[in-house]
Short mmCIF file of C-alpha atoms in Angstrom, two decimals:
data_model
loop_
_atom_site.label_atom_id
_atom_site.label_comp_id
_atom_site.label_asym_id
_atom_site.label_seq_id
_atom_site.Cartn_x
_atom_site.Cartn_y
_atom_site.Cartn_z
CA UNK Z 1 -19.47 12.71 1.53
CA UNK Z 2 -17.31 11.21 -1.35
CA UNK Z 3 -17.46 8.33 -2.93
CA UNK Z 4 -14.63 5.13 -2.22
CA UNK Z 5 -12.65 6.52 -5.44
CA UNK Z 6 -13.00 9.99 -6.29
CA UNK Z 7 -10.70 12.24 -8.75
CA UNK Z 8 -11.57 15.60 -9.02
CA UNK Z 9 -10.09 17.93 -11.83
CA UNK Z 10 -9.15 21.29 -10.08
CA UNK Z 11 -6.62 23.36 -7.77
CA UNK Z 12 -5.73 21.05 -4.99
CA UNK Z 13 -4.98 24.14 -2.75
CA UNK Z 14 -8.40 25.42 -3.58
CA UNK Z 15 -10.15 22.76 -3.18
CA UNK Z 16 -8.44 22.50 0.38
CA UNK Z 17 -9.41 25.97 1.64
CA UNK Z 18 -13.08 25.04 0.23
CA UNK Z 19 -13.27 21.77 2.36
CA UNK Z 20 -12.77 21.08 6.48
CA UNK Z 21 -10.38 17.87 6.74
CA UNK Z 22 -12.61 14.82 7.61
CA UNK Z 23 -11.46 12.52 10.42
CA UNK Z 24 -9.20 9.85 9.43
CA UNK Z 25 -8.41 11.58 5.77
CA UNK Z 26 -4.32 11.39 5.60
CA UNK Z 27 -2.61 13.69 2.93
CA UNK Z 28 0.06 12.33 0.41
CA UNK Z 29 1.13 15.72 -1.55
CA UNK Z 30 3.80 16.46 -3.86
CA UNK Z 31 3.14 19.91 -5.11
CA UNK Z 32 3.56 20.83 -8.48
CA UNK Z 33 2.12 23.71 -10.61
CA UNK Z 34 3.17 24.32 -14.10
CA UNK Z 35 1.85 27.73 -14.10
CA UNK Z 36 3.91 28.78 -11.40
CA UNK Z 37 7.09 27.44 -12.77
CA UNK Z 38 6.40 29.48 -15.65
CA UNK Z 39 6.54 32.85 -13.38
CA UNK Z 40 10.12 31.97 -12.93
CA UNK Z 41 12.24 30.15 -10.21
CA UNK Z 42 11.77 32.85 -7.40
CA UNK Z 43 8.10 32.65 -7.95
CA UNK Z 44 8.01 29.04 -8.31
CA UNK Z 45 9.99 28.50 -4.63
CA UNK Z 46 7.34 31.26 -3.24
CA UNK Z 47 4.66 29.14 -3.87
CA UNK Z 48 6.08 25.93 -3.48
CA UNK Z 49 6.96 27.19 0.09
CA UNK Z 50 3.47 28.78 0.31
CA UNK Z 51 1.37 25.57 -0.85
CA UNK Z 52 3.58 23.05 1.69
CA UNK Z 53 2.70 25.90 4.30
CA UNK Z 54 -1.00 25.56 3.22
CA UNK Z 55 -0.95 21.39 3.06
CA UNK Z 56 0.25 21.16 6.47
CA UNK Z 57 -1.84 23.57 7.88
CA UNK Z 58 -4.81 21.70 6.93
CA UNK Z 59 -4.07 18.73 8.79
CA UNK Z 60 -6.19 18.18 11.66
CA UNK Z 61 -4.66 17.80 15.24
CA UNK Z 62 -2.87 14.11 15.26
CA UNK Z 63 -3.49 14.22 11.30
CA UNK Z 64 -0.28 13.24 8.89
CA UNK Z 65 1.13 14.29 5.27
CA UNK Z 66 3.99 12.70 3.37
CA UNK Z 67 5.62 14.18 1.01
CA UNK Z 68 7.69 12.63 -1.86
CA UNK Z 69 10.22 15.45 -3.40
CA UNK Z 70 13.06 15.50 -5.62
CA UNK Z 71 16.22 18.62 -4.94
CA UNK Z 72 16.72 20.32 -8.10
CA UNK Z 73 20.02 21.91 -9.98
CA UNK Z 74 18.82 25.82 -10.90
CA UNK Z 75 21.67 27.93 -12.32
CA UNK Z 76 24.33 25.83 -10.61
CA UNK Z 77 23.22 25.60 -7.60
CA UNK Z 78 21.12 22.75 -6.27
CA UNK Z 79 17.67 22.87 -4.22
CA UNK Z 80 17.10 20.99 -1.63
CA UNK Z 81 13.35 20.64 -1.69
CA UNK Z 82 13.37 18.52 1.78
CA UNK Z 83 14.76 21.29 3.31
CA UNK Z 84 11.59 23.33 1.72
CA UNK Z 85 9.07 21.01 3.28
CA UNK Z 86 10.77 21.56 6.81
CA UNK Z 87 10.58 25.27 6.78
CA UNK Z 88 7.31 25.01 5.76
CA UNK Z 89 6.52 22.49 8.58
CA UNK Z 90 7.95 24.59 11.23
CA UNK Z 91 6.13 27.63 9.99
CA UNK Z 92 2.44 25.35 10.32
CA UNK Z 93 3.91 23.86 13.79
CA UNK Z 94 3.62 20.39 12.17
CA UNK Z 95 6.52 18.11 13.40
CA UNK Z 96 8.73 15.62 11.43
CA UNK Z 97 7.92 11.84 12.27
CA UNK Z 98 10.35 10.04 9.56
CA UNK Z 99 13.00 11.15 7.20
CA UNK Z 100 13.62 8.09 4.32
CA UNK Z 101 15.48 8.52 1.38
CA UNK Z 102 14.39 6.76 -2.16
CA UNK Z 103 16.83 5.85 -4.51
CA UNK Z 104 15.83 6.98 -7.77
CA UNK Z 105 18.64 5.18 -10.09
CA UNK Z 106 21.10 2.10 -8.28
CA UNK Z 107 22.73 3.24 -5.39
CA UNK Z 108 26.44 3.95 -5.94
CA UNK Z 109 25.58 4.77 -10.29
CA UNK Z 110 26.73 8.20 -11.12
CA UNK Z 111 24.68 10.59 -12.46
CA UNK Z 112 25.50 14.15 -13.28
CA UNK Z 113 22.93 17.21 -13.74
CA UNK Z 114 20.06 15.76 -11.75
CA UNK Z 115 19.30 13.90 -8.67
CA UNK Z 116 19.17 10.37 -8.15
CA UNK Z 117 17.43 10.22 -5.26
CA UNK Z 118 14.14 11.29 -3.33
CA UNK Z 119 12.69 12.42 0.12
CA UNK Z 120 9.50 10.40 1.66
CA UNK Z 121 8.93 12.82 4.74
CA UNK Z 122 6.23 12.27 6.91
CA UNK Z 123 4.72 15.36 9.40
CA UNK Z 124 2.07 15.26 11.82
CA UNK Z 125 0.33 18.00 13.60
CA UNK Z 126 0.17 16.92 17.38
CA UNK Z 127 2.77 14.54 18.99
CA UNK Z 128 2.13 10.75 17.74
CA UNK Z 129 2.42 7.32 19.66
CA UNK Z 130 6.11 5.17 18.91
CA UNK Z 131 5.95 3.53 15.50
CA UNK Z 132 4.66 -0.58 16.40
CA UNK Z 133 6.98 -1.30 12.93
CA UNK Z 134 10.21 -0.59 11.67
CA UNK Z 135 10.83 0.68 8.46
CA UNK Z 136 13.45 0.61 6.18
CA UNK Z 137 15.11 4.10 6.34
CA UNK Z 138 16.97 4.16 2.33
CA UNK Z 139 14.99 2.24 -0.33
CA UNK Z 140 17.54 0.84 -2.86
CA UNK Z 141 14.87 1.59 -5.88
CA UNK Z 142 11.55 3.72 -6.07
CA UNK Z 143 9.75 1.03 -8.20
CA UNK Z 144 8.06 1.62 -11.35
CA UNK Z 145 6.36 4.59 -12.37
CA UNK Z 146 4.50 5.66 -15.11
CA UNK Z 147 6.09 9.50 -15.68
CA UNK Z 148 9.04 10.99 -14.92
CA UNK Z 149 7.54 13.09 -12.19
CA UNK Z 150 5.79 10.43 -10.16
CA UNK Z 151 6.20 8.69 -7.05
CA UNK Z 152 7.45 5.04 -7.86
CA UNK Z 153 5.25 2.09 -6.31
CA UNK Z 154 7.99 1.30 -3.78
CA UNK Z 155 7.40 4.67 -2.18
CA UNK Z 156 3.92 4.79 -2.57
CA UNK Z 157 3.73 1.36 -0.85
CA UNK Z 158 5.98 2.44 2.14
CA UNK Z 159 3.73 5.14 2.74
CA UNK Z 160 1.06 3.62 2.54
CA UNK Z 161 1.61 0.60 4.86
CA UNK Z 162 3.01 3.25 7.19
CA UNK Z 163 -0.59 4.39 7.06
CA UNK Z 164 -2.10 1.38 7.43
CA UNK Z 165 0.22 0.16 10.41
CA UNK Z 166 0.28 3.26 12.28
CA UNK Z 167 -2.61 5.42 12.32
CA UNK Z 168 -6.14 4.82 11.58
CA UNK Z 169 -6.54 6.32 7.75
CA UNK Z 170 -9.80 5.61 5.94
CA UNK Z 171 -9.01 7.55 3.51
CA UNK Z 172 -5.84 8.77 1.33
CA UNK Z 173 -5.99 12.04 -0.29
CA UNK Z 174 -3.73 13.68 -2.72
CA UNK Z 175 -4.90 16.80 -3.89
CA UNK Z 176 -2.02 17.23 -6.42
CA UNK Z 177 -2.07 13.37 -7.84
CA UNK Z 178 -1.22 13.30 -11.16
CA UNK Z 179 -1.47 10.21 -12.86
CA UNK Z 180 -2.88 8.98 -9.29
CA UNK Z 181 0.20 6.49 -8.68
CA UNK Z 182 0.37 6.84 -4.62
CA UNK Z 183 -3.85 6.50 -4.98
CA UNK Z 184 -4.12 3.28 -6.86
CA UNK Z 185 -1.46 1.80 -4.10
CA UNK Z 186 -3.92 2.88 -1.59
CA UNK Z 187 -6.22 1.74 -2.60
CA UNK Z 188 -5.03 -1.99 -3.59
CA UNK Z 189 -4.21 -1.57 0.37
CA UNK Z 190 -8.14 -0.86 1.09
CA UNK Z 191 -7.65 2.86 1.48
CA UNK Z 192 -10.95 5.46 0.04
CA UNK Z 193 -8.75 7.25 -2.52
CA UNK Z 194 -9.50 11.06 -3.11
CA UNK Z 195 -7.36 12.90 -5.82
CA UNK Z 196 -7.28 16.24 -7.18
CA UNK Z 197 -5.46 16.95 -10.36
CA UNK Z 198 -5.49 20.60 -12.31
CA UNK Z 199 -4.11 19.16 -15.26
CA UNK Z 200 -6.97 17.48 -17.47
CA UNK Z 201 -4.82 14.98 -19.50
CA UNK Z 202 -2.90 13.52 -15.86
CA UNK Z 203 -6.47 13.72 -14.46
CA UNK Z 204 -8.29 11.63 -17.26
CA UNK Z 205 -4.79 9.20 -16.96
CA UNK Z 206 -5.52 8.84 -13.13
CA UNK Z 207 -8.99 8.08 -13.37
CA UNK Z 208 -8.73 5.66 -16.14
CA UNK Z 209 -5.66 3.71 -13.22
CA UNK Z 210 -8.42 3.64 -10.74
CA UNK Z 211 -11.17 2.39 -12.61
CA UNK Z 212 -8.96 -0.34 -14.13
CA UNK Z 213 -8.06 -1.63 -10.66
CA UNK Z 214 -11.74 -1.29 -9.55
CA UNK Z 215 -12.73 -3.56 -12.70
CA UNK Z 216 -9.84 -5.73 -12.69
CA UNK Z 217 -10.99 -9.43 -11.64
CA UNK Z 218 -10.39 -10.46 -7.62
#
């Protein structure tokens, strides 16, 4: 049993094929692995195919994950890392419940070389009851964030009160968290929080988020 607020310095895949998913434990991945980038781009898609496979197919029956991913330019030709998640998806039998897309930079501001928007996709393994809420389906900004690579704080609280509205999550996990952005939302929304982060310097910087907001006066 873990603790309310947990980060854990490891492999989140690992760590997932060590431990059974716990009832009411909801995933909110974006995988990353600077090792595997450094294998080369073939490799890198390989296992980021492989480890969305993996997330998915640890979610228990009526489980959900959402994702937050960014398509990438590589020599020319640009990624759609969305597209990723859904082939992945099908492959685990895990169906697509929402689709939103996060502006990264105003909507309509040009930007040339990299992509100025997000996906927040949402998969569930089982078939799940009709949304009680709607939700905005384009956010016009993704809020502030504290690295380049992280979810902004208006994604992480979309999720997040899709979570809370919708399904009966105890506890958020994201076993590759970073500096534990989506975590500290959740848990300012009265989720348990459980990250897992291989880097040591993000993992230190996510710990030191949570245990600010767990000091911080009421």
């Amino acid at each position: 049993m873990f603790p309310a607020v947990c980060i854990e310095r490891g492999d989140g895949l690992t760590w997932l094929r060590e431990h059974r998913a716990e009832p009411h434990t909801r995933l909110v991945p974006s995988p990353t692995r600077a090792s595997a980038l450094a294998l080369g781009f073939d490799a890198w898609q390989q296992w980021f195919s492989d480890a969305a496979s993996q997330l998915l197919g640890w979610l228990p029956e009526g489980s959900v994950a959402i994702f937050y991913q960014s398509d990438i330019l590589h020599a020319g030709v640009w990624i759609d890392k969305g597209q990723l998640v859904q082939r992945a998806a099908a492959a685990a039998q895990a169906s697509l419940v929402w689709h939103k897309i996060v502006c990264r930079t105003p909507p309509g501001e040009a930007r040339f070389g990299r992509a100025s928007y997000s996906h927040l996709l949402c998969f569930s393994r089982g078939v799940l009851p009709p949304p009680r809420h709607a939700y905005p389906d384009v956010l016009p900004s993704d809020g502030s964030k504290t690295w380049t690579r992280g979810m902004g704080t208006a994604a992480c609280e979309l999720a997040c009160r899709y979570l809370r509205q919708e399904t009966s999550t105890q506890r958020v996990l994201d076993p590759f968290c970073g500096h534990g952005s989506a975590l500290v939302v959740a848990r300012r929304m009265g989720f348990d929080v459980l990250g897992i982060e291989l880097n040591n310097k993000r993992c230190r910087t996510a710990r030191a988020a949570l245990a600010r907001l767990e000091t911080a006066p009421a």
